[in-house]
Amino acid sequence: MDRPSVPRFMLQGLALVALFVGATAALEEGISLFGFDIPMSPHAGFEKNPFFAFNQWINQMILPPAMLQYFEDRMTIKQAHYSVTYLRDFVAGTLLYYMVAGLWHLWIYHVRGERYFKKQGATMPSREIILDQIQLAQLSMFVYAGLPVFSEWLIEEGYTLAYWSIDEIGGWPIYVAYTAAYLACVEIGIYWMHRTLHTNKFLYKYVHGLHHKYNKPELLSPWASVAFNPLDGILQACPYVICLFIVPCHYLTHVLMLFFTAVWATNIHDALDGNTEPIMGSKYHTKHHTHYHVNFGQFFIFCDWFWGTLSAPGDSRRMKLA
């Protein structure tokens, strides 16, 4: 395939970095407005741990006090903290899945269904397929929610290069550079992890192949985003954790990227055909589901182009957005 437009790739890459930078700045400001003050943990060993304090603060804001007290009465401080954090992440992940997939479902199948499907002779996924995807996603969520908890533990124990304040690493220019490097590292890591899940016969048969039973456009939907073996989801998301040992990343930026990934996964499984190059849009991921050994990237097509696995959908693809 022809070389992707480098200026356009760099421009959209910088736009994505700018999105995370701006969201991090807004979140930092919003947290201060809500009264979060470091340190806030009264527990020995955690007085100056902003990561632990932040998660404890979030838990106290959104979970019933009786639930928090229940765990604290029966466990050590750490055990209670991570048990509650798991419940928080499980509930938050489930709500995010239903909200994002539900809104996207409403938009593409009902609000724009006439244009995206009926006028182009395309077939919408059946009710049975969607229910199958929801059931698989919900079952996977019980295990998949454990990865961010493990990530929290690594960060709170000081094993990673994650940092809390932009001032810690010398200001905004260095923060932006680190954010770009972390995003690039994650993109490469996910590309190779995803590719390995296809090239390793054992991993494909017993881990990743379940997700690829949705191997036609009419079998894909926004609900398929996390309809996978939970180990599959953990392996594909683990570069977000592994790269914290390689490149410093602002803690809130790390959290925002995980959130954005969940939204992005919903979008790329809708089987629509929009021109998003060099972004790895849904038309590329649809071809990944139908052809298996192409288009392994997450956000960008660059890794697939560089390592020879990029396959652009032909002009005959239906369900065009234009």
Short mmCIF file of C-alpha atoms in Angstrom, two decimals:
data_model
loop_
_atom_site.label_atom_id
_atom_site.label_comp_id
_atom_site.label_asym_id
_atom_site.label_seq_id
_atom_site.Cartn_x
_atom_site.Cartn_y
_atom_site.Cartn_z
CA MET A 1 0.00 0.00 0.00
CA ASP A 2 1.09 3.59 -0.59
CA ARG A 3 2.84 5.37 2.24
CA PRO A 4 0.39 7.16 4.57
CA SER A 5 0.54 10.93 4.51
CA VAL A 6 3.18 11.70 7.14
CA PRO A 7 2.07 15.33 7.71
CA ARG A 8 -1.54 14.20 8.13
CA PHE A 9 -0.49 11.37 10.41
CA MET A 10 1.55 13.74 12.57
CA LEU A 11 -1.26 16.30 12.62
CA GLN A 12 -3.89 13.80 13.75
CA GLY A 13 -1.46 12.23 16.20
CA LEU A 14 -0.81 15.63 17.74
CA ALA A 15 -4.56 16.28 17.78
CA LEU A 16 -5.09 13.12 19.83
CA VAL A 17 -2.28 14.11 22.20
CA ALA A 18 -3.84 17.58 22.49
CA LEU A 19 -7.16 15.95 23.38
CA PHE A 20 -5.57 14.09 26.29
CA VAL A 21 -3.56 17.14 27.37
CA GLY A 22 -6.62 19.38 27.38
CA ALA A 23 -8.76 16.80 29.15
CA THR A 24 -6.06 16.27 31.79
CA ALA A 25 -5.82 20.02 32.43
CA ALA A 26 -9.61 20.28 32.71
CA LEU A 27 -9.75 17.29 35.04
CA GLU A 28 -7.03 18.69 37.25
CA GLU A 29 -8.94 21.96 37.53
CA GLY A 30 -12.22 20.17 38.13
CA ILE A 31 -10.73 18.07 40.91
CA SER A 32 -9.48 21.16 42.69
CA LEU A 33 -12.93 22.74 42.39
CA PHE A 34 -14.45 19.68 44.05
CA GLY A 35 -12.13 20.15 46.98
CA PHE A 36 -9.63 17.33 46.58
CA ASP A 37 -6.57 18.17 48.65
CA ILE A 38 -3.37 16.12 48.84
CA PRO A 39 -2.66 14.41 51.15
CA MET A 40 -6.03 13.38 52.51
CA SER A 41 -5.50 9.77 53.63
CA PRO A 42 -5.28 9.30 57.41
CA HIS A 43 -3.86 5.78 57.09
CA ALA A 44 -0.25 5.13 58.03
CA GLY A 45 1.97 4.81 54.98
CA PHE A 46 -0.43 6.61 52.67
CA GLU A 47 -0.29 10.17 54.01
CA LYS A 48 1.70 11.39 51.00
CA ASN A 49 0.36 9.03 48.36
CA PRO A 50 -1.81 11.13 46.01
CA PHE A 51 -2.84 8.09 43.93
CA PHE A 52 -4.20 6.20 46.94
CA ALA A 53 -5.80 9.38 48.28
CA PHE A 54 -7.47 10.16 44.96
CA ASN A 55 -8.97 6.70 44.56
CA GLN A 56 -10.10 6.69 48.17
CA TRP A 57 -11.74 10.08 47.59
CA ILE A 58 -13.52 8.81 44.45
CA ASN A 59 -14.72 5.71 46.30
CA GLN A 60 -16.07 7.83 49.13
CA MET A 61 -17.89 10.09 46.66
CA ILE A 62 -19.70 7.44 44.64
CA LEU A 63 -20.11 4.42 46.93
CA PRO A 64 -22.43 4.15 49.95
CA PRO A 65 -20.66 4.76 53.28
CA ALA A 66 -22.18 1.55 54.65
CA MET A 67 -20.45 -0.46 51.91
CA LEU A 68 -17.09 1.16 52.60
CA GLN A 69 -17.49 0.51 56.32
CA TYR A 70 -18.47 -3.11 55.69
CA PHE A 71 -15.19 -3.84 53.91
CA GLU A 72 -13.06 -1.83 56.33
CA ASP A 73 -14.50 -3.74 59.30
CA ARG A 74 -13.59 -7.10 57.81
CA MET A 75 -10.32 -6.46 55.99
CA THR A 76 -7.04 -4.64 56.23
CA ILE A 77 -6.90 -1.11 54.84
CA LYS A 78 -5.32 -2.28 51.57
CA GLN A 79 -7.64 -5.25 51.13
CA ALA A 80 -10.69 -3.09 51.71
CA HIS A 81 -9.39 -0.36 49.42
CA TYR A 82 -8.75 -2.65 46.45
CA SER A 83 -11.95 -4.66 46.97
CA VAL A 84 -13.99 -1.47 46.89
CA THR A 85 -11.97 -0.17 43.93
CA TYR A 86 -12.77 -3.37 42.01
CA LEU A 87 -16.49 -2.92 42.66
CA ARG A 88 -16.23 0.71 41.57
CA ASP A 89 -14.38 -0.17 38.37
CA PHE A 90 -16.77 -3.03 37.58
CA VAL A 91 -19.86 -0.85 38.00
CA ALA A 92 -18.26 2.08 36.14
CA GLY A 93 -17.09 -0.15 33.28
CA THR A 94 -20.52 -1.75 32.97
CA LEU A 95 -22.32 1.60 32.97
CA LEU A 96 -19.87 3.02 30.42
CA TYR A 97 -20.41 0.02 28.14
CA TYR A 98 -24.21 0.30 28.20
CA MET A 99 -24.23 4.09 27.91
CA VAL A 100 -21.78 4.40 25.02
CA ALA A 101 -22.95 1.35 23.07
CA GLY A 102 -26.59 2.23 23.74
CA LEU A 103 -26.24 5.80 22.50
CA TRP A 104 -24.27 4.70 19.43
CA HIS A 105 -26.86 1.98 18.76
CA LEU A 106 -29.65 4.56 18.92
CA TRP A 107 -27.79 6.89 16.55
CA ILE A 108 -26.70 4.48 13.80
CA TYR A 109 -29.66 2.07 13.80
CA HIS A 110 -32.59 4.38 14.57
CA VAL A 111 -31.74 8.04 14.01
CA ARG A 112 -29.52 7.39 10.94
CA GLY A 113 -30.54 3.82 10.14
CA GLU A 114 -32.36 4.77 6.95
CA ARG A 115 -29.26 6.44 5.52
CA TYR A 116 -26.56 4.11 6.84
CA PHE A 117 -28.31 0.82 6.15
CA LYS A 118 -31.62 0.73 4.28
CA LYS A 119 -30.66 3.08 1.44
CA GLN A 120 -27.38 1.25 0.90
CA GLY A 121 -28.81 -2.24 1.08
CA ALA A 122 -26.88 -3.04 4.23
CA THR A 123 -28.04 -5.49 6.88
CA MET A 124 -28.29 -4.46 10.49
CA PRO A 125 -27.18 -6.98 13.12
CA SER A 126 -30.05 -9.07 14.42
CA ARG A 127 -31.47 -8.83 17.90
CA GLU A 128 -30.03 -12.27 18.66
CA ILE A 129 -26.52 -11.18 17.69
CA ILE A 130 -26.71 -8.05 19.82
CA LEU A 131 -28.00 -9.98 22.84
CA ASP A 132 -25.21 -12.53 22.38
CA GLN A 133 -22.64 -9.71 22.38
CA ILE A 134 -24.16 -8.09 25.47
CA GLN A 135 -24.16 -11.38 27.36
CA LEU A 136 -20.54 -12.14 26.47
CA ALA A 137 -19.43 -8.59 27.30
CA GLN A 138 -21.18 -8.60 30.66
CA LEU A 139 -19.66 -11.94 31.67
CA SER A 140 -16.20 -10.75 30.60
CA MET A 141 -16.53 -7.56 32.63
CA PHE A 142 -16.32 -9.49 35.91
CA VAL A 143 -12.72 -10.45 35.11
CA TYR A 144 -11.75 -7.57 32.83
CA ALA A 145 -12.43 -5.06 35.62
CA GLY A 146 -9.53 -6.57 37.54
CA LEU A 147 -6.89 -5.07 35.21
CA PRO A 148 -7.38 -1.42 36.24
CA VAL A 149 -7.32 -2.52 39.90
CA PHE A 150 -3.96 -4.22 39.31
CA SER A 151 -2.80 -1.05 37.56
CA GLU A 152 -3.92 1.04 40.55
CA TRP A 153 -1.97 -1.23 42.91
CA LEU A 154 1.22 -0.92 40.85
CA ILE A 155 0.88 2.86 40.69
CA GLU A 156 -0.04 3.34 44.35
CA GLU A 157 2.84 1.13 45.49
CA GLY A 158 5.28 3.23 43.48
CA TYR A 159 6.38 0.54 41.03
CA THR A 160 5.66 2.56 37.88
CA LEU A 161 6.82 5.88 36.41
CA ALA A 162 3.34 7.40 36.79
CA TYR A 163 3.33 10.86 38.35
CA TRP A 164 0.61 13.06 39.81
CA SER A 165 1.58 16.65 39.09
CA ILE A 166 2.88 18.25 35.91
CA ASP A 167 5.26 20.26 38.09
CA GLU A 168 6.94 16.99 39.12
CA ILE A 169 8.43 16.49 35.66
CA GLY A 170 9.34 20.07 34.80
CA GLY A 171 6.25 21.67 33.29
CA TRP A 172 4.01 21.47 30.25
CA PRO A 173 6.54 20.96 27.40
CA ILE A 174 7.99 17.86 29.06
CA TYR A 175 4.52 16.64 29.97
CA VAL A 176 3.38 16.89 26.33
CA ALA A 177 6.52 15.08 25.12
CA TYR A 178 6.04 12.28 27.65
CA THR A 179 2.36 11.97 26.74
CA ALA A 180 3.18 11.61 23.04
CA ALA A 181 5.90 9.04 23.82
CA TYR A 182 3.58 7.06 26.09
CA LEU A 183 0.80 7.04 23.47
CA ALA A 184 3.26 5.85 20.80
CA CYS A 185 4.59 3.14 23.11
CA VAL A 186 1.06 1.94 23.86
CA GLU A 187 0.11 1.94 20.18
CA ILE A 188 3.11 -0.22 19.26
CA GLY A 189 2.51 -2.53 22.22
CA ILE A 190 -1.15 -3.08 21.35
CA TYR A 191 -0.30 -3.67 17.70
CA TRP A 192 2.14 -6.46 18.55
CA MET A 193 -0.06 -7.96 21.25
CA HIS A 194 -3.05 -8.04 18.91
CA ARG A 195 -0.94 -9.47 16.10
CA THR A 196 0.44 -12.17 18.40
CA LEU A 197 -3.08 -13.15 19.40
CA HIS A 198 -3.61 -13.98 15.73
CA THR A 199 -0.29 -15.55 14.80
CA ASN A 200 0.00 -17.75 17.91
CA LYS A 201 -2.33 -20.67 17.19
CA PHE A 202 -2.93 -21.51 20.85
CA LEU A 203 -3.80 -17.93 21.79
CA TYR A 204 -6.07 -17.51 18.79
CA LYS A 205 -7.92 -20.78 19.34
CA TYR A 206 -8.43 -20.48 23.08
CA VAL A 207 -8.35 -16.72 23.71
CA HIS A 208 -8.89 -14.36 20.77
CA GLY A 209 -10.91 -16.51 18.38
CA LEU A 210 -14.09 -16.08 20.42
CA HIS A 211 -14.22 -12.38 19.48
CA HIS A 212 -13.81 -13.28 15.80
CA LYS A 213 -16.99 -15.27 15.61
CA TYR A 214 -18.32 -11.87 14.60
CA ASN A 215 -16.67 -12.19 11.19
CA LYS A 216 -19.07 -10.36 8.88
CA PRO A 217 -20.19 -6.71 8.81
CA GLU A 218 -23.75 -7.72 9.70
CA LEU A 219 -22.44 -9.56 12.77
CA LEU A 220 -20.66 -6.48 14.12
CA SER A 221 -22.22 -3.80 16.28
CA PRO A 222 -21.20 -1.28 18.97
CA TRP A 223 -22.09 -3.98 21.52
CA ALA A 224 -19.21 -6.16 20.26
CA SER A 225 -16.57 -3.78 21.67
CA VAL A 226 -15.82 -5.89 24.76
CA ALA A 227 -17.56 -9.09 23.72
CA PHE A 228 -14.50 -11.25 24.17
CA ASN A 229 -12.72 -13.72 26.40
CA PRO A 230 -11.74 -11.59 29.41
CA LEU A 231 -8.13 -12.75 29.09
CA ASP A 232 -8.21 -11.40 25.53
CA GLY A 233 -9.24 -7.96 26.78
CA ILE A 234 -6.61 -7.99 29.52
CA LEU A 235 -3.83 -8.95 27.10
CA GLN A 236 -4.80 -6.27 24.57
CA ALA A 237 -5.07 -3.59 27.26
CA CYS A 238 -1.94 -4.57 29.21
CA PRO A 239 0.38 -2.28 27.15
CA TYR A 240 -1.30 0.62 28.98
CA VAL A 241 0.12 -0.86 32.19
CA ILE A 242 3.44 -2.17 30.86
CA CYS A 243 4.31 1.17 29.27
CA LEU A 244 4.03 2.84 32.68
CA PHE A 245 7.33 1.11 33.49
CA ILE A 246 8.96 2.56 30.34
CA VAL A 247 7.63 6.10 29.87
CA PRO A 248 6.49 8.53 32.61
CA CYS A 249 2.79 9.29 32.29
CA HIS A 250 0.52 11.64 34.20
CA TYR A 251 -1.85 9.52 36.28
CA LEU A 252 -4.97 11.36 35.11
CA THR A 253 -3.84 11.10 31.48
CA HIS A 254 -3.45 7.35 31.93
CA VAL A 255 -7.00 7.11 33.32
CA LEU A 256 -8.37 9.27 30.48
CA MET A 257 -6.71 7.07 27.86
CA LEU A 258 -8.34 3.98 29.34
CA PHE A 259 -11.70 5.76 29.25
CA PHE A 260 -11.17 6.92 25.66
CA THR A 261 -10.18 3.40 24.59
CA ALA A 262 -13.53 2.07 25.80
CA VAL A 263 -15.36 4.68 23.73
CA TRP A 264 -13.09 4.07 20.72
CA ALA A 265 -13.67 0.29 20.83
CA THR A 266 -17.41 0.93 20.56
CA ASN A 267 -16.94 3.10 17.47
CA ILE A 268 -14.67 0.76 15.50
CA HIS A 269 -17.09 -2.17 15.80
CA ASP A 270 -20.03 -0.41 14.14
CA ALA A 271 -19.07 -1.62 10.60
CA LEU A 272 -19.62 1.82 9.10
CA ASP A 273 -17.30 3.15 6.43
CA GLY A 274 -15.90 6.61 7.08
CA ASN A 275 -12.67 8.11 5.74
CA THR A 276 -10.55 8.62 8.85
CA GLU A 277 -6.97 8.00 7.64
CA PRO A 278 -4.48 7.86 9.28
CA ILE A 279 -6.83 7.07 12.15
CA MET A 280 -7.68 3.34 12.34
CA GLY A 281 -11.41 3.80 11.83
CA SER A 282 -14.17 1.22 11.78
CA LYS A 283 -13.79 0.40 8.08
CA TYR A 284 -10.27 -0.89 8.81
CA HIS A 285 -11.37 -2.83 11.87
CA THR A 286 -14.28 -4.35 9.95
CA LYS A 287 -11.81 -5.71 7.42
CA HIS A 288 -9.74 -7.04 10.32
CA HIS A 289 -12.78 -9.05 11.43
CA THR A 290 -13.45 -10.38 7.94
CA HIS A 291 -9.83 -11.04 6.87
CA TYR A 292 -8.19 -11.82 10.25
CA HIS A 293 -4.50 -11.11 9.51
CA VAL A 294 -4.63 -7.39 8.69
CA ASN A 295 -5.18 -4.08 10.49
CA PHE A 296 -4.06 -4.86 14.05
CA GLY A 297 -3.56 -1.24 15.19
CA GLN A 298 -5.61 0.54 17.80
CA PHE A 299 -5.81 4.26 16.98
CA PHE A 300 -3.57 4.61 13.91
CA ILE A 301 -2.80 2.73 10.69
CA PHE A 302 0.90 3.56 10.91
CA CYS A 303 2.10 0.37 12.67
CA ASP A 304 0.24 -1.79 10.16
CA TRP A 305 1.77 0.15 7.27
CA PHE A 306 5.28 -0.02 8.78
CA TRP A 307 5.15 -3.76 9.48
CA GLY A 308 3.28 -4.70 6.32
CA THR A 309 -0.15 -5.71 7.64
CA LEU A 310 -2.21 -2.74 6.46
CA SER A 311 -5.11 -3.52 4.15
CA ALA A 312 -7.37 -0.68 3.09
CA PRO A 313 -11.01 -1.48 2.33
CA GLY A 314 -11.91 -1.18 -1.34
CA ASP A 315 -14.08 1.56 -2.77
CA SER A 316 -16.89 -0.95 -3.06
CA ARG A 317 -17.41 -1.13 0.70
CA ARG A 318 -20.96 -0.34 1.62
CA MET A 319 -22.36 1.63 4.54
CA LYS A 320 -20.50 4.79 3.62
CA LEU A 321 -21.05 7.81 5.84
CA ALA A 322 -20.63 10.36 3.07
#
